[in-house]
Amino acid sequence: MYTSTVKEQLLTKLVKLIESISIGPGAENNELGPIITKKQFDRIQAMVEQAKLEGANVITGGRPAEIIHSRGFYYLPTILDRISPKSEIAQEEVFGPVLTVFDFETESEAIGLANGTAYGLVTGIWTKDISRAHRVSNKVKSGQVFINNYGAAGGVEMPFGGYKKSGIGREKGVEALQNYTQLKNIAVKVT
């Protein structure tokens, strides 16, 4: 079904995890709540449908969730494979429970995929080779890089913010204080 053993193993684990996610109102302690607005729900659905028309393989999800006795707009967590890196769903922020999967064979190809969008908020790198992890993290264009773990933001001491269209400046950390200051140069000639 998948082109590589690593990809097959990863997707098998992801599908099992994603299909176990509880969906429903957050007040009922579910893991995935509703999409914020009908407009955003429709946007997510349109992006997934367009990806399908372009030949995407829906590994799981790919449709609205059927939530009985609940108000709101719910979309099943979705994994899409066989997508062009240039497609809309690969190039735009979906802001919904959609994961796109891409194959690569070389480090250079992986970096090209990571840097191939106008966004660069957070990157996750999984490897046993710490030299590779540092080499790749130096080449990807994103505001945060997590190695062998993942979680946007981190502690209050860790600056948060992206590159390119993923934000201007930083939140948190000492670096964020620069957002609240303005530099002025005053030159006085003493006679």
PDB file of N, CA and C in Angstrom, residues 84-140:
ATOM      1  N   SER A  84       0.457  16.513  -4.615  1.00  0.00           N
ATOM      2  CA  SER A  84       1.534  17.329  -5.168  1.00  0.00           C
ATOM      3  C   SER A  84       1.946  18.363  -4.127  1.00  0.00           C
ATOM      4  N   PRO A  85       3.247  18.550  -3.919  1.00  0.00           N
ATOM      5  CA  PRO A  85       3.699  19.596  -2.990  1.00  0.00           C
ATOM      6  C   PRO A  85       3.252  21.000  -3.413  1.00  0.00           C
ATOM      7  N   LYS A  86       2.825  21.157  -4.652  1.00  0.00           N
ATOM      8  CA  LYS A  86       2.367  22.459  -5.157  1.00  0.00           C
ATOM      9  C   LYS A  86       0.861  22.645  -5.014  1.00  0.00           C
ATOM     10  N   SER A  87       0.135  21.619  -4.570  1.00  0.00           N
ATOM     11  CA  SER A  87      -1.328  21.719  -4.455  1.00  0.00           C
ATOM     12  C   SER A  87      -1.711  22.691  -3.342  1.00  0.00           C
ATOM     13  N   GLU A  88      -2.920  23.214  -3.434  1.00  0.00           N
ATOM     14  CA  GLU A  88      -3.403  24.181  -2.444  1.00  0.00           C
ATOM     15  C   GLU A  88      -3.313  23.629  -1.028  1.00  0.00           C
ATOM     16  N   ILE A  89      -3.722  22.387  -0.821  1.00  0.00           N
ATOM     17  CA  ILE A  89      -3.762  21.829   0.528  1.00  0.00           C
ATOM     18  C   ILE A  89      -2.355  21.645   1.104  1.00  0.00           C
ATOM     19  N   ALA A  90      -1.348  21.570   0.223  1.00  0.00           N
ATOM     20  CA  ALA A  90       0.038  21.476   0.676  1.00  0.00           C
ATOM     21  C   ALA A  90       0.665  22.846   0.864  1.00  0.00           C
ATOM     22  N   GLN A  91       0.121  23.852   0.224  1.00  0.00           N
ATOM     23  CA  GLN A  91       0.711  25.189   0.248  1.00  0.00           C
ATOM     24  C   GLN A  91       0.047  26.156   1.215  1.00  0.00           C
ATOM     25  N   GLU A  92      -1.198  25.910   1.582  1.00  0.00           N
ATOM     26  CA  GLU A  92      -1.937  26.824   2.451  1.00  0.00           C
ATOM     27  C   GLU A  92      -2.146  26.210   3.832  1.00  0.00           C
ATOM     28  N   GLU A  93      -2.286  27.065   4.839  1.00  0.00           N
ATOM     29  CA  GLU A  93      -2.601  26.581   6.180  1.00  0.00           C
ATOM     30  C   GLU A  93      -4.077  26.185   6.201  1.00  0.00           C
ATOM     31  N   VAL A  94      -4.342  24.947   6.522  1.00  0.00           N
ATOM     32  CA  VAL A  94      -5.702  24.410   6.481  1.00  0.00           C
ATOM     33  C   VAL A  94      -6.502  24.871   7.696  1.00  0.00           C
ATOM     34  N   PHE A  95      -5.883  24.971   8.843  1.00  0.00           N
ATOM     35  CA  PHE A  95      -6.552  25.275  10.101  1.00  0.00           C
ATOM     36  C   PHE A  95      -7.701  24.311  10.353  1.00  0.00           C
ATOM     37  N   GLY A  96      -7.395  23.042  10.215  1.00  0.00           N
ATOM     38  CA  GLY A  96      -8.340  21.965  10.474  1.00  0.00           C
ATOM     39  C   GLY A  96      -7.554  20.685  10.672  1.00  0.00           C
ATOM     40  N   PRO A  97      -8.230  19.613  11.054  1.00  0.00           N
ATOM     41  CA  PRO A  97      -7.548  18.355  11.385  1.00  0.00           C
ATOM     42  C   PRO A  97      -7.140  17.551  10.145  1.00  0.00           C
ATOM     43  N   VAL A  98      -6.231  18.114   9.353  1.00  0.00           N
ATOM     44  CA  VAL A  98      -5.813  17.480   8.100  1.00  0.00           C
ATOM     45  C   VAL A  98      -4.290  17.388   8.064  1.00  0.00           C
ATOM     46  N   LEU A  99      -3.792  16.187   7.812  1.00  0.00           N
ATOM     47  CA  LEU A  99      -2.356  15.935   7.694  1.00  0.00           C
ATOM     48  C   LEU A  99      -2.062  15.470   6.277  1.00  0.00           C
ATOM     49  N   THR A 100      -1.107  16.121   5.621  1.00  0.00           N
ATOM     50  CA  THR A 100      -0.693  15.700   4.284  1.00  0.00           C
ATOM     51  C   THR A 100       0.641  14.968   4.399  1.00  0.00           C
ATOM     52  N   VAL A 101       0.817  13.922   3.592  1.00  0.00           N
ATOM     53  CA  VAL A 101       1.994  13.060   3.664  1.00  0.00           C
ATOM     54  C   VAL A 101       2.760  13.138   2.348  1.00  0.00           C
ATOM     55  N   PHE A 102       4.082  13.268   2.460  1.00  0.00           N
ATOM     56  CA  PHE A 102       4.934  13.333   1.269  1.00  0.00           C
ATOM     57  C   PHE A 102       6.084  12.345   1.399  1.00  0.00           C
ATOM     58  N   ASP A 103       6.450  11.733   0.284  1.00  0.00           N
ATOM     59  CA  ASP A 103       7.595  10.831   0.242  1.00  0.00           C
ATOM     60  C   ASP A 103       8.855  11.624  -0.060  1.00  0.00           C
ATOM     61  N   PHE A 104       9.980  11.172   0.481  1.00  0.00           N
ATOM     62  CA  PHE A 104      11.281  11.710   0.102  1.00  0.00           C
ATOM     63  C   PHE A 104      12.307  10.617   0.357  1.00  0.00           C
ATOM     64  N   GLU A 105      13.399  10.685  -0.371  1.00  0.00           N
ATOM     65  CA  GLU A 105      14.459   9.692  -0.201  1.00  0.00           C
ATOM     66  C   GLU A 105      15.742  10.294   0.329  1.00  0.00           C
ATOM     67  N   THR A 106      15.954  11.588   0.097  1.00  0.00           N
ATOM     68  CA  THR A 106      17.206  12.199   0.532  1.00  0.00           C
ATOM     69  C   THR A 106      16.932  13.337   1.505  1.00  0.00           C
ATOM     70  N   GLU A 107      17.958  13.666   2.247  1.00  0.00           N
ATOM     71  CA  GLU A 107      17.883  14.786   3.170  1.00  0.00           C
ATOM     72  C   GLU A 107      17.548  16.074   2.428  1.00  0.00           C
ATOM     73  N   SER A 108      18.155  16.260   1.281  1.00  0.00           N
ATOM     74  CA  SER A 108      17.917  17.444   0.467  1.00  0.00           C
ATOM     75  C   SER A 108      16.456  17.543   0.031  1.00  0.00           C
ATOM     76  N   GLU A 109      15.865  16.417  -0.347  1.00  0.00           N
ATOM     77  CA  GLU A 109      14.442  16.409  -0.729  1.00  0.00           C
ATOM     78  C   GLU A 109      13.557  16.785   0.457  1.00  0.00           C
ATOM     79  N   ALA A 110      13.878  16.276   1.637  1.00  0.00           N
ATOM     80  CA  ALA A 110      13.087  16.585   2.834  1.00  0.00           C
ATOM     81  C   ALA A 110      13.153  18.082   3.151  1.00  0.00           C
ATOM     82  N   ILE A 111      14.347  18.656   3.062  1.00  0.00           N
ATOM     83  CA  ILE A 111      14.513  20.085   3.317  1.00  0.00           C
ATOM     84  C   ILE A 111      13.752  20.895   2.273  1.00  0.00           C
ATOM     85  N   GLY A 112      13.809  20.468   1.022  1.00  0.00           N
ATOM     86  CA  GLY A 112      13.069  21.151  -0.043  1.00  0.00           C
ATOM     87  C   GLY A 112      11.572  21.145   0.209  1.00  0.00           C
ATOM     88  N   LEU A 113      11.034  20.018   0.673  1.00  0.00           N
ATOM     89  CA  LEU A 113       9.604  19.945   1.001  1.00  0.00           C
ATOM     90  C   LEU A 113       9.272  20.879   2.166  1.00  0.00           C
ATOM     91  N   ALA A 114      10.110  20.856   3.190  1.00  0.00           N
ATOM     92  CA  ALA A 114       9.863  21.689   4.372  1.00  0.00           C
ATOM     93  C   ALA A 114       9.904  23.172   4.028  1.00  0.00           C
ATOM     94  N   ASN A 115      10.817  23.561   3.164  1.00  0.00           N
ATOM     95  CA  ASN A 115      10.975  24.973   2.816  1.00  0.00           C
ATOM     96  C   ASN A 115      10.141  25.388   1.604  1.00  0.00           C
ATOM     97  N   GLY A 116       9.387  24.462   1.035  1.00  0.00           N
ATOM     98  CA  GLY A 116       8.664  24.713  -0.205  1.00  0.00           C
ATOM     99  C   GLY A 116       7.330  25.396  -0.076  1.00  0.00           C
ATOM    100  N   THR A 117       7.081  26.049   1.049  1.00  0.00           N
ATOM    101  CA  THR A 117       5.841  26.803   1.212  1.00  0.00           C
ATOM    102  C   THR A 117       6.178  28.228   1.653  1.00  0.00           C
ATOM    103  N   ALA A 118       5.168  29.066   1.685  1.00  0.00           N
ATOM    104  CA  ALA A 118       5.351  30.445   2.130  1.00  0.00           C
ATOM    105  C   ALA A 118       5.266  30.559   3.654  1.00  0.00           C
ATOM    106  N   TYR A 119       5.171  29.425   4.344  1.00  0.00           N
ATOM    107  CA  TYR A 119       5.022  29.422   5.796  1.00  0.00           C
ATOM    108  C   TYR A 119       6.205  28.729   6.455  1.00  0.00           C
ATOM    109  N   GLY A 120       6.412  29.007   7.733  1.00  0.00           N
ATOM    110  CA  GLY A 120       7.507  28.381   8.449  1.00  0.00           C
ATOM    111  C   GLY A 120       7.382  28.587   9.943  1.00  0.00           C
ATOM    112  N   LEU A 121       6.372  27.988  10.556  1.00  0.00           N
ATOM    113  CA  LEU A 121       6.163  28.177  11.991  1.00  0.00           C
ATOM    114  C   LEU A 121       6.972  27.167  12.811  1.00  0.00           C
ATOM    115  N   VAL A 122       6.660  25.882  12.659  1.00  0.00           N
ATOM    116  CA  VAL A 122       7.306  24.848  13.480  1.00  0.00           C
ATOM    117  C   VAL A 122       7.690  23.660  12.603  1.00  0.00           C
ATOM    118  N   THR A 123       8.858  23.095  12.873  1.00  0.00           N
ATOM    119  CA  THR A 123       9.332  21.904  12.173  1.00  0.00           C
ATOM    120  C   THR A 123       9.597  20.815  13.201  1.00  0.00           C
ATOM    121  N   GLY A 124       9.250  19.577  12.862  1.00  0.00           N
ATOM    122  CA  GLY A 124       9.584  18.424  13.692  1.00  0.00           C
ATOM    123  C   GLY A 124      10.509  17.508  12.916  1.00  0.00           C
ATOM    124  N   ILE A 125      11.608  17.115  13.530  1.00  0.00           N
ATOM    125  CA  ILE A 125      12.575  16.223  12.897  1.00  0.00           C
ATOM    126  C   ILE A 125      12.750  15.003  13.798  1.00  0.00           C
ATOM    127  N   TRP A 126      12.569  13.823  13.208  1.00  0.00           N
ATOM    128  CA  TRP A 126      12.791  12.581  13.949  1.00  0.00           C
ATOM    129  C   TRP A 126      13.946  11.839  13.300  1.00  0.00           C
ATOM    130  N   THR A 127      14.990  11.571  14.082  1.00  0.00           N
ATOM    131  CA  THR A 127      16.143  10.840  13.579  1.00  0.00           C
ATOM    132  C   THR A 127      16.978  10.326  14.746  1.00  0.00           C
ATOM    133  N   LYS A 128      17.731   9.262  14.503  1.00  0.00           N
ATOM    134  CA  LYS A 128      18.680   8.756  15.491  1.00  0.00           C
ATOM    135  C   LYS A 128      20.046   9.417  15.323  1.00  0.00           C
ATOM    136  N   ASP A 129      20.229  10.148  14.229  1.00  0.00           N
ATOM    137  CA  ASP A 129      21.505  10.772  13.874  1.00  0.00           C
ATOM    138  C   ASP A 129      21.484  12.244  14.306  1.00  0.00           C
ATOM    139  N   ILE A 130      22.112  12.567  15.438  1.00  0.00           N
ATOM    140  CA  ILE A 130      22.052  13.926  15.970  1.00  0.00           C
ATOM    141  C   ILE A 130      22.766  14.926  15.059  1.00  0.00           C
ATOM    142  N   SER A 131      23.788  14.471  14.349  1.00  0.00           N
ATOM    143  CA  SER A 131      24.450  15.362  13.389  1.00  0.00           C
ATOM    144  C   SER A 131      23.488  15.751  12.276  1.00  0.00           C
ATOM    145  N   ARG A 132      22.746  14.771  11.777  1.00  0.00           N
ATOM    146  CA  ARG A 132      21.735  15.056  10.752  1.00  0.00           C
ATOM    147  C   ARG A 132      20.676  16.006  11.309  1.00  0.00           C
ATOM    148  N   ALA A 133      20.246  15.776  12.534  1.00  0.00           N
ATOM    149  CA  ALA A 133      19.221  16.630  13.138  1.00  0.00           C
ATOM    150  C   ALA A 133      19.672  18.089  13.159  1.00  0.00           C
ATOM    151  N   HIS A 134      20.901  18.329  13.561  1.00  0.00           N
ATOM    152  CA  HIS A 134      21.406  19.709  13.602  1.00  0.00           C
ATOM    153  C   HIS A 134      21.608  20.274  12.202  1.00  0.00           C
ATOM    154  N   ARG A 135      22.093  19.456  11.297  1.00  0.00           N
ATOM    155  CA  ARG A 135      22.313  19.905   9.917  1.00  0.00           C
ATOM    156  C   ARG A 135      20.984  20.323   9.268  1.00  0.00           C
ATOM    157  N   VAL A 136      19.976  19.476   9.411  1.00  0.00           N
ATOM    158  CA  VAL A 136      18.668  19.767   8.818  1.00  0.00           C
ATOM    159  C   VAL A 136      18.011  20.951   9.525  1.00  0.00           C
ATOM    160  N   SER A 137      18.091  20.999  10.854  1.00  0.00           N
ATOM    161  CA  SER A 137      17.443  22.099  11.577  1.00  0.00           C
ATOM    162  C   SER A 137      18.047  23.444  11.201  1.00  0.00           C
ATOM    163  N   ASN A 138      19.325  23.473  10.847  1.00  0.00           N
ATOM    164  CA  ASN A 138      19.950  24.721  10.400  1.00  0.00           C
ATOM    165  C   ASN A 138      19.494  25.134   9.010  1.00  0.00           C
ATOM    166  N   LYS A 139      19.017  24.180   8.216  1.00  0.00           N
ATOM    167  CA  LYS A 139      18.622  24.477   6.831  1.00  0.00           C
ATOM    168  C   LYS A 139      17.130  24.733   6.653  1.00  0.00           C
ATOM    169  N   VAL A 140      16.289  24.250   7.567  1.00  0.00           N
ATOM    170  CA  VAL A 140      14.852  24.509   7.419  1.00  0.00           C
ATOM    171  C   VAL A 140      14.544  25.935   7.874  1.00  0.00           C
TER     172      VAL A 140
END
